[in-house]
Amino acid sequence: MNISVETYARECAAQGLRGDYSVCRSDFTVSQDYDYTDSEQEVWRTLCDRQTRLTRKLAHRSYLDGVEALGLVDRIPDFDEVSKKLRKLTGWELVAVPGLIPAEPFFVHLTNRRFPVTNWLRTKDELDYIVEPDMFHDFFGHVPALSQPAFADFMQLYGAKASELIALGGNDMISRLYWYTAEYSLMQEPGQPLKAFGAGLMSSFSELQFAVESPDAHHVPFELETVMRTAYEIDKFQRAYFVLPSFEALRDAFQNEDLAAIIARRKDEPPLDPATV
């Protein structure tokens, strides 16, 4: 169901969400307004310095290549400047949003290779945990991946197919797919060590280490239907981490599998327990 910007702004204000939704355009974008304070720039550098020490050791090389290509860590990034670099690599660009936006405009942006990035940053008191996704999660977590052609293609395909699949009753299943790939995926190429990739891991100081290094982390080979059926955790460490062999495998599975048939078979079944998959 489509929702007006005005209605959504009132709902967000009532929920106490931080972003200024009252200035959204019809596509739920806003201006970045690059006027960040010295304190905000310090928070950005602190977050990036701390997390980079981990990602250099635990992140998949493609993520690190994206960070190097786009230059994300010295200061709060200017979305327009980064978009110029990203367009040359994969045809994607960034658009500023005040925070979470409705699913339909989010999918439209992805379909058109536009990635929404929150335009505000957490405070010094929120370095370890923040309830709402902020710029650090969106940018440091997601944007480097968009420099990788196969993953960039997957994200566009996801946006293009999501609304149709949700209309078939697959809302939860499509959400699980995004959660376990774009947010909390691991990758292990043949003959290579296990590495992290998803944005939820890239932007988390503690869960990144747990997911890759802890003997208690539950690693599961990627299989599209299983991913779509598996429940996930919102406010605690995941009880399953799906391991991709490559971005190409993810893109090709999403492109070639009969997703409508999977949804028809499984939509009325209870989700799988992530501890037992």
PDB file of C-alpha atoms in Angstrom:
ATOM      1  CA  MET A   1       0.000   0.000   0.000  1.00  0.00           C
ATOM      2  CA  ASN A   2       1.365   3.396  -0.954  1.00  0.00           C
ATOM      3  CA  ILE A   3       1.658   5.935   1.834  1.00  0.00           C
ATOM      4  CA  SER A   4       1.922   9.692   1.452  1.00  0.00           C
ATOM      5  CA  VAL A   5       4.976  11.553   2.648  1.00  0.00           C
ATOM      6  CA  GLU A   6       2.798  13.635   4.965  1.00  0.00           C
ATOM      7  CA  THR A   7       1.203  10.590   6.594  1.00  0.00           C
ATOM      8  CA  TYR A   8       4.546   8.863   6.983  1.00  0.00           C
ATOM      9  CA  ALA A   9       6.095  12.007   8.490  1.00  0.00           C
ATOM     10  CA  ARG A  10       3.331  12.143  11.112  1.00  0.00           C
ATOM     11  CA  GLU A  11       3.778   8.456  11.939  1.00  0.00           C
ATOM     12  CA  CYS A  12       7.555   8.835  12.304  1.00  0.00           C
ATOM     13  CA  ALA A  13       7.175  11.883  14.525  1.00  0.00           C
ATOM     14  CA  ALA A  14       4.695   9.985  16.701  1.00  0.00           C
ATOM     15  CA  GLN A  15       7.197   7.127  17.046  1.00  0.00           C
ATOM     16  CA  GLY A  16       9.963   9.524  18.020  1.00  0.00           C
ATOM     17  CA  LEU A  17      12.178   8.709  15.060  1.00  0.00           C
ATOM     18  CA  ARG A  18      15.125  11.042  14.767  1.00  0.00           C
ATOM     19  CA  GLY A  19      15.137  12.104  11.122  1.00  0.00           C
ATOM     20  CA  ASP A  20      13.234  15.110   9.816  1.00  0.00           C
ATOM     21  CA  TYR A  21      10.637  13.445   7.616  1.00  0.00           C
ATOM     22  CA  SER A  22       8.713  16.685   7.180  1.00  0.00           C
ATOM     23  CA  VAL A  23      11.115  17.814   4.442  1.00  0.00           C
ATOM     24  CA  CYS A  24      10.924  14.612   2.358  1.00  0.00           C
ATOM     25  CA  ARG A  25      10.341  14.912  -1.348  1.00  0.00           C
ATOM     26  CA  SER A  26       7.695  12.721  -2.992  1.00  0.00           C
ATOM     27  CA  ASP A  27      10.259   9.886  -3.338  1.00  0.00           C
ATOM     28  CA  PHE A  28      11.164  10.203   0.376  1.00  0.00           C
ATOM     29  CA  THR A  29      14.597  11.687  -0.355  1.00  0.00           C
ATOM     30  CA  VAL A  30      16.001  14.809   1.291  1.00  0.00           C
ATOM     31  CA  SER A  31      19.074  16.966   0.816  1.00  0.00           C
ATOM     32  CA  GLN A  32      22.193  15.760   2.566  1.00  0.00           C
ATOM     33  CA  ASP A  33      22.944  19.327   3.731  1.00  0.00           C
ATOM     34  CA  TYR A  34      26.650  18.901   4.376  1.00  0.00           C
ATOM     35  CA  ASP A  35      26.928  21.067   7.486  1.00  0.00           C
ATOM     36  CA  TYR A  36      28.201  18.537  10.024  1.00  0.00           C
ATOM     37  CA  THR A  37      29.823  19.804  13.208  1.00  0.00           C
ATOM     38  CA  ASP A  38      33.365  19.103  14.368  1.00  0.00           C
ATOM     39  CA  SER A  39      31.876  16.782  16.984  1.00  0.00           C
ATOM     40  CA  GLU A  40      30.048  14.786  14.317  1.00  0.00           C
ATOM     41  CA  GLN A  41      33.194  14.541  12.220  1.00  0.00           C
ATOM     42  CA  GLU A  42      35.020  13.243  15.290  1.00  0.00           C
ATOM     43  CA  VAL A  43      32.359  10.583  15.861  1.00  0.00           C
ATOM     44  CA  TRP A  44      32.676   9.497  12.220  1.00  0.00           C
ATOM     45  CA  ARG A  45      36.451   9.146  12.458  1.00  0.00           C
ATOM     46  CA  THR A  46      36.189   7.287  15.772  1.00  0.00           C
ATOM     47  CA  LEU A  47      33.696   4.829  14.333  1.00  0.00           C
ATOM     48  CA  CYS A  48      35.667   4.328  11.130  1.00  0.00           C
ATOM     49  CA  ASP A  49      39.034   3.975  12.860  1.00  0.00           C
ATOM     50  CA  ARG A  50      37.719   1.423  15.320  1.00  0.00           C
ATOM     51  CA  GLN A  51      35.782  -0.600  12.774  1.00  0.00           C
ATOM     52  CA  THR A  52      38.490  -0.483  10.113  1.00  0.00           C
ATOM     53  CA  ARG A  53      40.892  -2.259  12.451  1.00  0.00           C
ATOM     54  CA  LEU A  54      38.449  -5.169  12.420  1.00  0.00           C
ATOM     55  CA  THR A  55      37.328  -5.085   8.806  1.00  0.00           C
ATOM     56  CA  ARG A  56      40.920  -5.220   7.561  1.00  0.00           C
ATOM     57  CA  LYS A  57      41.178  -8.588   9.285  1.00  0.00           C
ATOM     58  CA  LEU A  58      37.664  -9.998   9.027  1.00  0.00           C
ATOM     59  CA  ALA A  59      35.950  -8.459   5.982  1.00  0.00           C
ATOM     60  CA  HIS A  60      35.888 -10.018   2.538  1.00  0.00           C
ATOM     61  CA  ARG A  61      38.390  -8.473   0.151  1.00  0.00           C
ATOM     62  CA  SER A  62      35.610  -7.104  -2.099  1.00  0.00           C
ATOM     63  CA  TYR A  63      34.353  -4.934   0.757  1.00  0.00           C
ATOM     64  CA  LEU A  64      37.872  -3.647   1.422  1.00  0.00           C
ATOM     65  CA  ASP A  65      38.330  -2.954  -2.292  1.00  0.00           C
ATOM     66  CA  GLY A  66      35.145  -0.900  -2.199  1.00  0.00           C
ATOM     67  CA  VAL A  67      36.313   1.142   0.781  1.00  0.00           C
ATOM     68  CA  GLU A  68      39.575   1.893  -0.990  1.00  0.00           C
ATOM     69  CA  ALA A  69      37.890   2.791  -4.267  1.00  0.00           C
ATOM     70  CA  LEU A  70      35.314   5.102  -2.711  1.00  0.00           C
ATOM     71  CA  GLY A  71      37.280   6.656   0.151  1.00  0.00           C
ATOM     72  CA  LEU A  72      34.878   6.479   3.078  1.00  0.00           C
ATOM     73  CA  VAL A  73      36.853   6.869   6.266  1.00  0.00           C
ATOM     74  CA  ASP A  74      38.653  10.224   6.466  1.00  0.00           C
ATOM     75  CA  ARG A  75      35.575  12.388   7.009  1.00  0.00           C
ATOM     76  CA  ILE A  76      31.809  12.215   6.766  1.00  0.00           C
ATOM     77  CA  PRO A  77      31.334  11.492   3.078  1.00  0.00           C
ATOM     78  CA  ASP A  78      29.750  13.877   0.636  1.00  0.00           C
ATOM     79  CA  PHE A  79      27.078  11.775  -1.093  1.00  0.00           C
ATOM     80  CA  ASP A  80      27.464  13.570  -4.425  1.00  0.00           C
ATOM     81  CA  GLU A  81      31.228  13.050  -4.486  1.00  0.00           C
ATOM     82  CA  VAL A  82      30.919   9.355  -3.706  1.00  0.00           C
ATOM     83  CA  SER A  83      28.121   8.946  -6.258  1.00  0.00           C
ATOM     84  CA  LYS A  84      30.437  10.166  -9.019  1.00  0.00           C
ATOM     85  CA  LYS A  85      32.895   7.387  -8.178  1.00  0.00           C
ATOM     86  CA  LEU A  86      30.196   4.767  -7.757  1.00  0.00           C
ATOM     87  CA  ARG A  87      28.525   5.556 -11.079  1.00  0.00           C
ATOM     88  CA  LYS A  88      31.781   4.831 -12.898  1.00  0.00           C
ATOM     89  CA  LEU A  89      32.136   1.461 -11.150  1.00  0.00           C
ATOM     90  CA  THR A  90      28.606   0.004 -11.236  1.00  0.00           C
ATOM     91  CA  GLY A  91      26.150   2.712 -12.282  1.00  0.00           C
ATOM     92  CA  TRP A  92      24.832   3.248  -8.745  1.00  0.00           C
ATOM     93  CA  GLU A  93      24.394   6.537  -6.899  1.00  0.00           C
ATOM     94  CA  LEU A  94      23.409   7.602  -3.399  1.00  0.00           C
ATOM     95  CA  VAL A  95      20.346   9.509  -2.281  1.00  0.00           C
ATOM     96  CA  ALA A  96      19.918  11.051   1.164  1.00  0.00           C
ATOM     97  CA  VAL A  97      16.955  10.028   3.318  1.00  0.00           C
ATOM     98  CA  PRO A  98      15.991  10.992   6.890  1.00  0.00           C
ATOM     99  CA  GLY A  99      16.086   7.361   8.065  1.00  0.00           C
ATOM    100  CA  LEU A 100      13.947   4.314   7.355  1.00  0.00           C
ATOM    101  CA  ILE A 101      11.560   4.855   4.449  1.00  0.00           C
ATOM    102  CA  PRO A 102       8.571   2.775   3.298  1.00  0.00           C
ATOM    103  CA  ALA A 103       9.251  -0.405   1.357  1.00  0.00           C
ATOM    104  CA  GLU A 104       7.763   0.714  -1.955  1.00  0.00           C
ATOM    105  CA  PRO A 105       9.945   3.806  -2.525  1.00  0.00           C
ATOM    106  CA  PHE A 106      12.942   1.867  -1.199  1.00  0.00           C
ATOM    107  CA  PHE A 107      12.410  -0.787  -3.875  1.00  0.00           C
ATOM    108  CA  VAL A 108      11.961   1.872  -6.555  1.00  0.00           C
ATOM    109  CA  HIS A 109      15.286   3.436  -5.619  1.00  0.00           C
ATOM    110  CA  LEU A 110      17.054   0.077  -5.750  1.00  0.00           C
ATOM    111  CA  THR A 111      15.485  -0.726  -9.116  1.00  0.00           C
ATOM    112  CA  ASN A 112      16.957   2.500 -10.471  1.00  0.00           C
ATOM    113  CA  ARG A 113      20.369   1.900  -8.862  1.00  0.00           C
ATOM    114  CA  ARG A 114      19.906   4.521  -6.186  1.00  0.00           C
ATOM    115  CA  PHE A 115      20.835   3.545  -2.643  1.00  0.00           C
ATOM    116  CA  PRO A 116      19.147   5.472   0.216  1.00  0.00           C
ATOM    117  CA  VAL A 117      21.574   6.636   2.923  1.00  0.00           C
ATOM    118  CA  THR A 118      20.503   8.298   6.179  1.00  0.00           C
ATOM    119  CA  ASN A 119      21.780  11.869   6.402  1.00  0.00           C
ATOM    120  CA  TRP A 120      22.379  11.989  10.176  1.00  0.00           C
ATOM    121  CA  LEU A 121      24.962  10.326  12.405  1.00  0.00           C
ATOM    122  CA  ARG A 122      24.759   8.763  15.867  1.00  0.00           C
ATOM    123  CA  THR A 123      26.236  10.569  18.892  1.00  0.00           C
ATOM    124  CA  LYS A 124      29.289   9.791  21.025  1.00  0.00           C
ATOM    125  CA  ASP A 125      27.012   8.022  23.500  1.00  0.00           C
ATOM    126  CA  GLU A 126      25.810   5.587  20.817  1.00  0.00           C
ATOM    127  CA  LEU A 127      29.058   4.222  19.413  1.00  0.00           C
ATOM    128  CA  ASP A 128      28.221   0.606  20.234  1.00  0.00           C
ATOM    129  CA  TYR A 129      24.485   0.448  19.616  1.00  0.00           C
ATOM    130  CA  ILE A 130      21.803   2.547  17.981  1.00  0.00           C
ATOM    131  CA  VAL A 131      18.153   1.661  17.525  1.00  0.00           C
ATOM    132  CA  GLU A 132      17.670   3.327  14.125  1.00  0.00           C
ATOM    133  CA  PRO A 133      19.986   2.787  11.152  1.00  0.00           C
ATOM    134  CA  ASP A 134      22.154   5.896  10.799  1.00  0.00           C
ATOM    135  CA  MET A 135      24.665   7.127   8.252  1.00  0.00           C
ATOM    136  CA  PHE A 136      27.447   4.950   9.610  1.00  0.00           C
ATOM    137  CA  HIS A 137      25.434   1.769   9.193  1.00  0.00           C
ATOM    138  CA  ASP A 138      24.106   2.744   5.775  1.00  0.00           C
ATOM    139  CA  PHE A 139      27.350   4.111   4.398  1.00  0.00           C
ATOM    140  CA  PHE A 140      30.174   2.189   6.031  1.00  0.00           C
ATOM    141  CA  GLY A 141      28.111  -0.996   6.012  1.00  0.00           C
ATOM    142  CA  HIS A 142      26.357  -1.012   2.642  1.00  0.00           C
ATOM    143  CA  VAL A 143      28.003   1.350   0.186  1.00  0.00           C
ATOM    144  CA  PRO A 144      31.370  -0.418  -0.373  1.00  0.00           C
ATOM    145  CA  ALA A 145      29.488  -3.508  -1.570  1.00  0.00           C
ATOM    146  CA  LEU A 146      27.800  -1.514  -4.308  1.00  0.00           C
ATOM    147  CA  SER A 147      31.200  -1.143  -5.987  1.00  0.00           C
ATOM    148  CA  GLN A 148      31.099  -4.881  -6.778  1.00  0.00           C
ATOM    149  CA  PRO A 149      29.292  -5.558 -10.088  1.00  0.00           C
ATOM    150  CA  ALA A 150      27.626  -8.878  -9.204  1.00  0.00           C
ATOM    151  CA  PHE A 151      26.333  -7.635  -5.861  1.00  0.00           C
ATOM    152  CA  ALA A 152      25.242  -4.352  -7.427  1.00  0.00           C
ATOM    153  CA  ASP A 153      23.246  -6.383  -9.967  1.00  0.00           C
ATOM    154  CA  PHE A 154      21.645  -8.448  -7.195  1.00  0.00           C
ATOM    155  CA  MET A 155      20.516  -5.333  -5.349  1.00  0.00           C
ATOM    156  CA  GLN A 156      18.897  -3.938  -8.480  1.00  0.00           C
ATOM    157  CA  LEU A 157      17.174  -7.261  -9.177  1.00  0.00           C
ATOM    158  CA  TYR A 158      15.968  -7.383  -5.582  1.00  0.00           C
ATOM    159  CA  GLY A 159      14.386  -3.960  -5.916  1.00  0.00           C
ATOM    160  CA  ALA A 160      12.779  -4.840  -9.235  1.00  0.00           C
ATOM    161  CA  LYS A 161      11.222  -8.123  -8.032  1.00  0.00           C
ATOM    162  CA  ALA A 162      10.426  -7.410  -4.381  1.00  0.00           C
ATOM    163  CA  SER A 163       7.037  -5.700  -4.750  1.00  0.00           C
ATOM    164  CA  GLU A 164       5.704  -8.406  -7.057  1.00  0.00           C
ATOM    165  CA  LEU A 165       6.844 -11.156  -4.698  1.00  0.00           C
ATOM    166  CA  ILE A 166       5.405  -9.409  -1.658  1.00  0.00           C
ATOM    167  CA  ALA A 167       2.071  -9.176  -3.480  1.00  0.00           C
ATOM    168  CA  LEU A 168       2.159 -12.977  -3.742  1.00  0.00           C
ATOM    169  CA  GLY A 169       2.359 -13.231   0.043  1.00  0.00           C
ATOM    170  CA  GLY A 170       6.133 -13.295   0.316  1.00  0.00           C
ATOM    171  CA  ASN A 171       6.742 -10.233   2.479  1.00  0.00           C
ATOM    172  CA  ASP A 172       8.442 -12.118   5.326  1.00  0.00           C
ATOM    173  CA  MET A 173      10.400 -14.331   2.955  1.00  0.00           C
ATOM    174  CA  ILE A 174      11.715 -11.397   0.942  1.00  0.00           C
ATOM    175  CA  SER A 175      12.677  -9.582   4.144  1.00  0.00           C
ATOM    176  CA  ARG A 176      14.621 -12.637   5.328  1.00  0.00           C
ATOM    177  CA  LEU A 177      16.517 -12.787   2.069  1.00  0.00           C
ATOM    178  CA  TYR A 178      17.649  -9.171   2.413  1.00  0.00           C
ATOM    179  CA  TRP A 179      18.506  -9.651   6.094  1.00  0.00           C
ATOM    180  CA  TYR A 180      20.673 -12.711   5.570  1.00  0.00           C
ATOM    181  CA  THR A 181      22.450 -11.392   2.468  1.00  0.00           C
ATOM    182  CA  ALA A 182      22.749  -7.600   2.401  1.00  0.00           C
ATOM    183  CA  GLU A 183      22.899  -7.341   6.198  1.00  0.00           C
ATOM    184  CA  TYR A 184      24.436 -10.478   7.750  1.00  0.00           C
ATOM    185  CA  SER A 185      26.119 -12.573   5.070  1.00  0.00           C
ATOM    186  CA  LEU A 186      29.493 -14.243   5.229  1.00  0.00           C
ATOM    187  CA  MET A 187      31.558 -15.368   2.256  1.00  0.00           C
ATOM    188  CA  GLN A 188      33.983 -18.203   1.748  1.00  0.00           C
ATOM    189  CA  GLU A 189      35.459 -18.664  -1.682  1.00  0.00           C
ATOM    190  CA  PRO A 190      37.067 -22.033  -2.519  1.00  0.00           C
ATOM    191  CA  GLY A 191      40.391 -22.394  -0.742  1.00  0.00           C
ATOM    192  CA  GLN A 192      39.974 -19.071   1.089  1.00  0.00           C
ATOM    193  CA  PRO A 193      39.306 -18.288   4.782  1.00  0.00           C
ATOM    194  CA  LEU A 194      35.844 -17.336   5.968  1.00  0.00           C
ATOM    195  CA  LYS A 195      35.185 -13.586   5.788  1.00  0.00           C
ATOM    196  CA  ALA A 196      32.297 -11.250   6.590  1.00  0.00           C
ATOM    197  CA  PHE A 197      30.356  -9.159   4.172  1.00  0.00           C
ATOM    198  CA  GLY A 198      26.883  -7.988   5.260  1.00  0.00           C
ATOM    199  CA  ALA A 199      26.348  -4.392   6.359  1.00  0.00           C
ATOM    200  CA  GLY A 200      25.008  -5.324   9.771  1.00  0.00           C
ATOM    201  CA  LEU A 201      28.329  -7.041  10.450  1.00  0.00           C
ATOM    202  CA  MET A 202      30.511  -4.398   8.841  1.00  0.00           C
ATOM    203  CA  SER A 203      29.045  -1.713  11.119  1.00  0.00           C
ATOM    204  CA  SER A 204      28.980  -3.794  14.328  1.00  0.00           C
ATOM    205  CA  PHE A 205      32.085  -3.904  16.499  1.00  0.00           C
ATOM    206  CA  SER A 206      31.052  -6.951  18.520  1.00  0.00           C
ATOM    207  CA  GLU A 207      28.976  -9.062  16.140  1.00  0.00           C
ATOM    208  CA  LEU A 208      31.548  -8.887  13.343  1.00  0.00           C
ATOM    209  CA  GLN A 209      34.062 -10.625  15.590  1.00  0.00           C
ATOM    210  CA  PHE A 210      31.503 -13.144  16.815  1.00  0.00           C
ATOM    211  CA  ALA A 211      30.222 -14.062  13.368  1.00  0.00           C
ATOM    212  CA  VAL A 212      33.657 -14.797  11.905  1.00  0.00           C
ATOM    213  CA  GLU A 213      35.781 -15.939  14.842  1.00  0.00           C
ATOM    214  CA  SER A 214      33.552 -17.454  17.520  1.00  0.00           C
ATOM    215  CA  PRO A 215      33.215 -21.250  17.642  1.00  0.00           C
ATOM    216  CA  ASP A 216      29.629 -20.608  18.773  1.00  0.00           C
ATOM    217  CA  ALA A 217      28.644 -18.880  15.522  1.00  0.00           C
ATOM    218  CA  HIS A 218      26.397 -21.127  13.429  1.00  0.00           C
ATOM    219  CA  HIS A 219      27.588 -21.072   9.810  1.00  0.00           C
ATOM    220  CA  VAL A 220      25.200 -22.432   7.166  1.00  0.00           C
ATOM    221  CA  PRO A 221      25.894 -22.920   3.430  1.00  0.00           C
ATOM    222  CA  PHE A 222      23.833 -20.510   1.332  1.00  0.00           C
ATOM    223  CA  GLU A 223      20.718 -21.993  -0.260  1.00  0.00           C
ATOM    224  CA  LEU A 224      18.110 -19.529  -1.437  1.00  0.00           C
ATOM    225  CA  GLU A 225      14.947 -21.302  -0.299  1.00  0.00           C
ATOM    226  CA  THR A 226      16.385 -22.066   3.129  1.00  0.00           C
ATOM    227  CA  VAL A 227      17.394 -18.425   3.563  1.00  0.00           C
ATOM    228  CA  MET A 228      13.888 -17.274   2.635  1.00  0.00           C
ATOM    229  CA  ARG A 229      12.365 -19.639   5.214  1.00  0.00           C
ATOM    230  CA  THR A 230      14.665 -18.905   8.171  1.00  0.00           C
ATOM    231  CA  ALA A 231      13.637 -16.538  10.962  1.00  0.00           C
ATOM    232  CA  TYR A 232      16.107 -13.875  12.094  1.00  0.00           C
ATOM    233  CA  GLU A 233      16.982 -11.853  15.181  1.00  0.00           C
ATOM    234  CA  ILE A 234      16.501  -8.080  15.293  1.00  0.00           C
ATOM    235  CA  ASP A 235      17.993  -7.097  18.655  1.00  0.00           C
ATOM    236  CA  LYS A 236      20.587  -9.815  19.323  1.00  0.00           C
ATOM    237  CA  PHE A 237      23.336 -11.722  17.557  1.00  0.00           C
ATOM    238  CA  GLN A 238      22.117 -13.942  14.747  1.00  0.00           C
ATOM    239  CA  ARG A 239      21.692 -17.629  15.471  1.00  0.00           C
ATOM    240  CA  ALA A 240      22.612 -18.458  11.873  1.00  0.00           C
ATOM    241  CA  TYR A 241      24.958 -16.859   9.358  1.00  0.00           C
ATOM    242  CA  PHE A 242      24.608 -17.961   5.750  1.00  0.00           C
ATOM    243  CA  VAL A 243      27.864 -18.368   3.856  1.00  0.00           C
ATOM    244  CA  LEU A 244      27.970 -17.339   0.192  1.00  0.00           C
ATOM    245  CA  PRO A 245      30.509 -18.883  -2.191  1.00  0.00           C
ATOM    246  CA  SER A 246      30.470 -15.721  -4.347  1.00  0.00           C
ATOM    247  CA  PHE A 247      28.346 -12.727  -5.279  1.00  0.00           C
ATOM    248  CA  GLU A 248      27.730 -14.341  -8.636  1.00  0.00           C
ATOM    249  CA  ALA A 249      26.080 -17.310  -6.884  1.00  0.00           C
ATOM    250  CA  LEU A 250      23.757 -14.943  -5.010  1.00  0.00           C
ATOM    251  CA  ARG A 251      22.848 -12.939  -8.109  1.00  0.00           C
ATOM    252  CA  ASP A 252      22.310 -15.992 -10.285  1.00  0.00           C
ATOM    253  CA  ALA A 253      20.186 -17.808  -7.679  1.00  0.00           C
ATOM    254  CA  PHE A 254      17.930 -14.800  -7.233  1.00  0.00           C
ATOM    255  CA  GLN A 255      17.679 -14.284 -10.982  1.00  0.00           C
ATOM    256  CA  ASN A 256      17.113 -17.907 -11.997  1.00  0.00           C
ATOM    257  CA  GLU A 257      15.169 -19.551  -9.155  1.00  0.00           C
ATOM    258  CA  ASP A 258      11.365 -19.659  -9.407  1.00  0.00           C
ATOM    259  CA  LEU A 259      10.779 -17.356  -6.453  1.00  0.00           C
ATOM    260  CA  ALA A 260       7.022 -17.247  -6.965  1.00  0.00           C
ATOM    261  CA  ALA A 261       6.859 -21.037  -6.701  1.00  0.00           C
ATOM    262  CA  ILE A 262       8.921 -21.012  -3.497  1.00  0.00           C
ATOM    263  CA  ILE A 263       6.579 -18.458  -1.970  1.00  0.00           C
ATOM    264  CA  ALA A 264       3.489 -20.399  -3.051  1.00  0.00           C
ATOM    265  CA  ARG A 265       4.857 -23.566  -1.413  1.00  0.00           C
ATOM    266  CA  ARG A 266       6.167 -22.063   1.789  1.00  0.00           C
ATOM    267  CA  LYS A 267       4.356 -18.805   2.636  1.00  0.00           C
ATOM    268  CA  ASP A 268       1.903 -20.419   5.049  1.00  0.00           C
ATOM    269  CA  GLU A 269       4.491 -22.515   6.866  1.00  0.00           C
ATOM    270  CA  PRO A 270       6.087 -21.389  10.144  1.00  0.00           C
ATOM    271  CA  PRO A 271       9.641 -20.070   9.713  1.00  0.00           C
ATOM    272  CA  LEU A 272      12.603 -22.299  10.370  1.00  0.00           C
ATOM    273  CA  ASP A 273      14.480 -21.955  13.643  1.00  0.00           C
ATOM    274  CA  PRO A 274      17.872 -20.462  12.713  1.00  0.00           C
ATOM    275  CA  ALA A 275      19.598 -22.616  15.337  1.00  0.00           C
ATOM    276  CA  THR A 276      18.539 -25.791  13.543  1.00  0.00           C
ATOM    277  CA  VAL A 277      18.993 -25.038   9.831  1.00  0.00           C
TER     278      VAL A 277
END
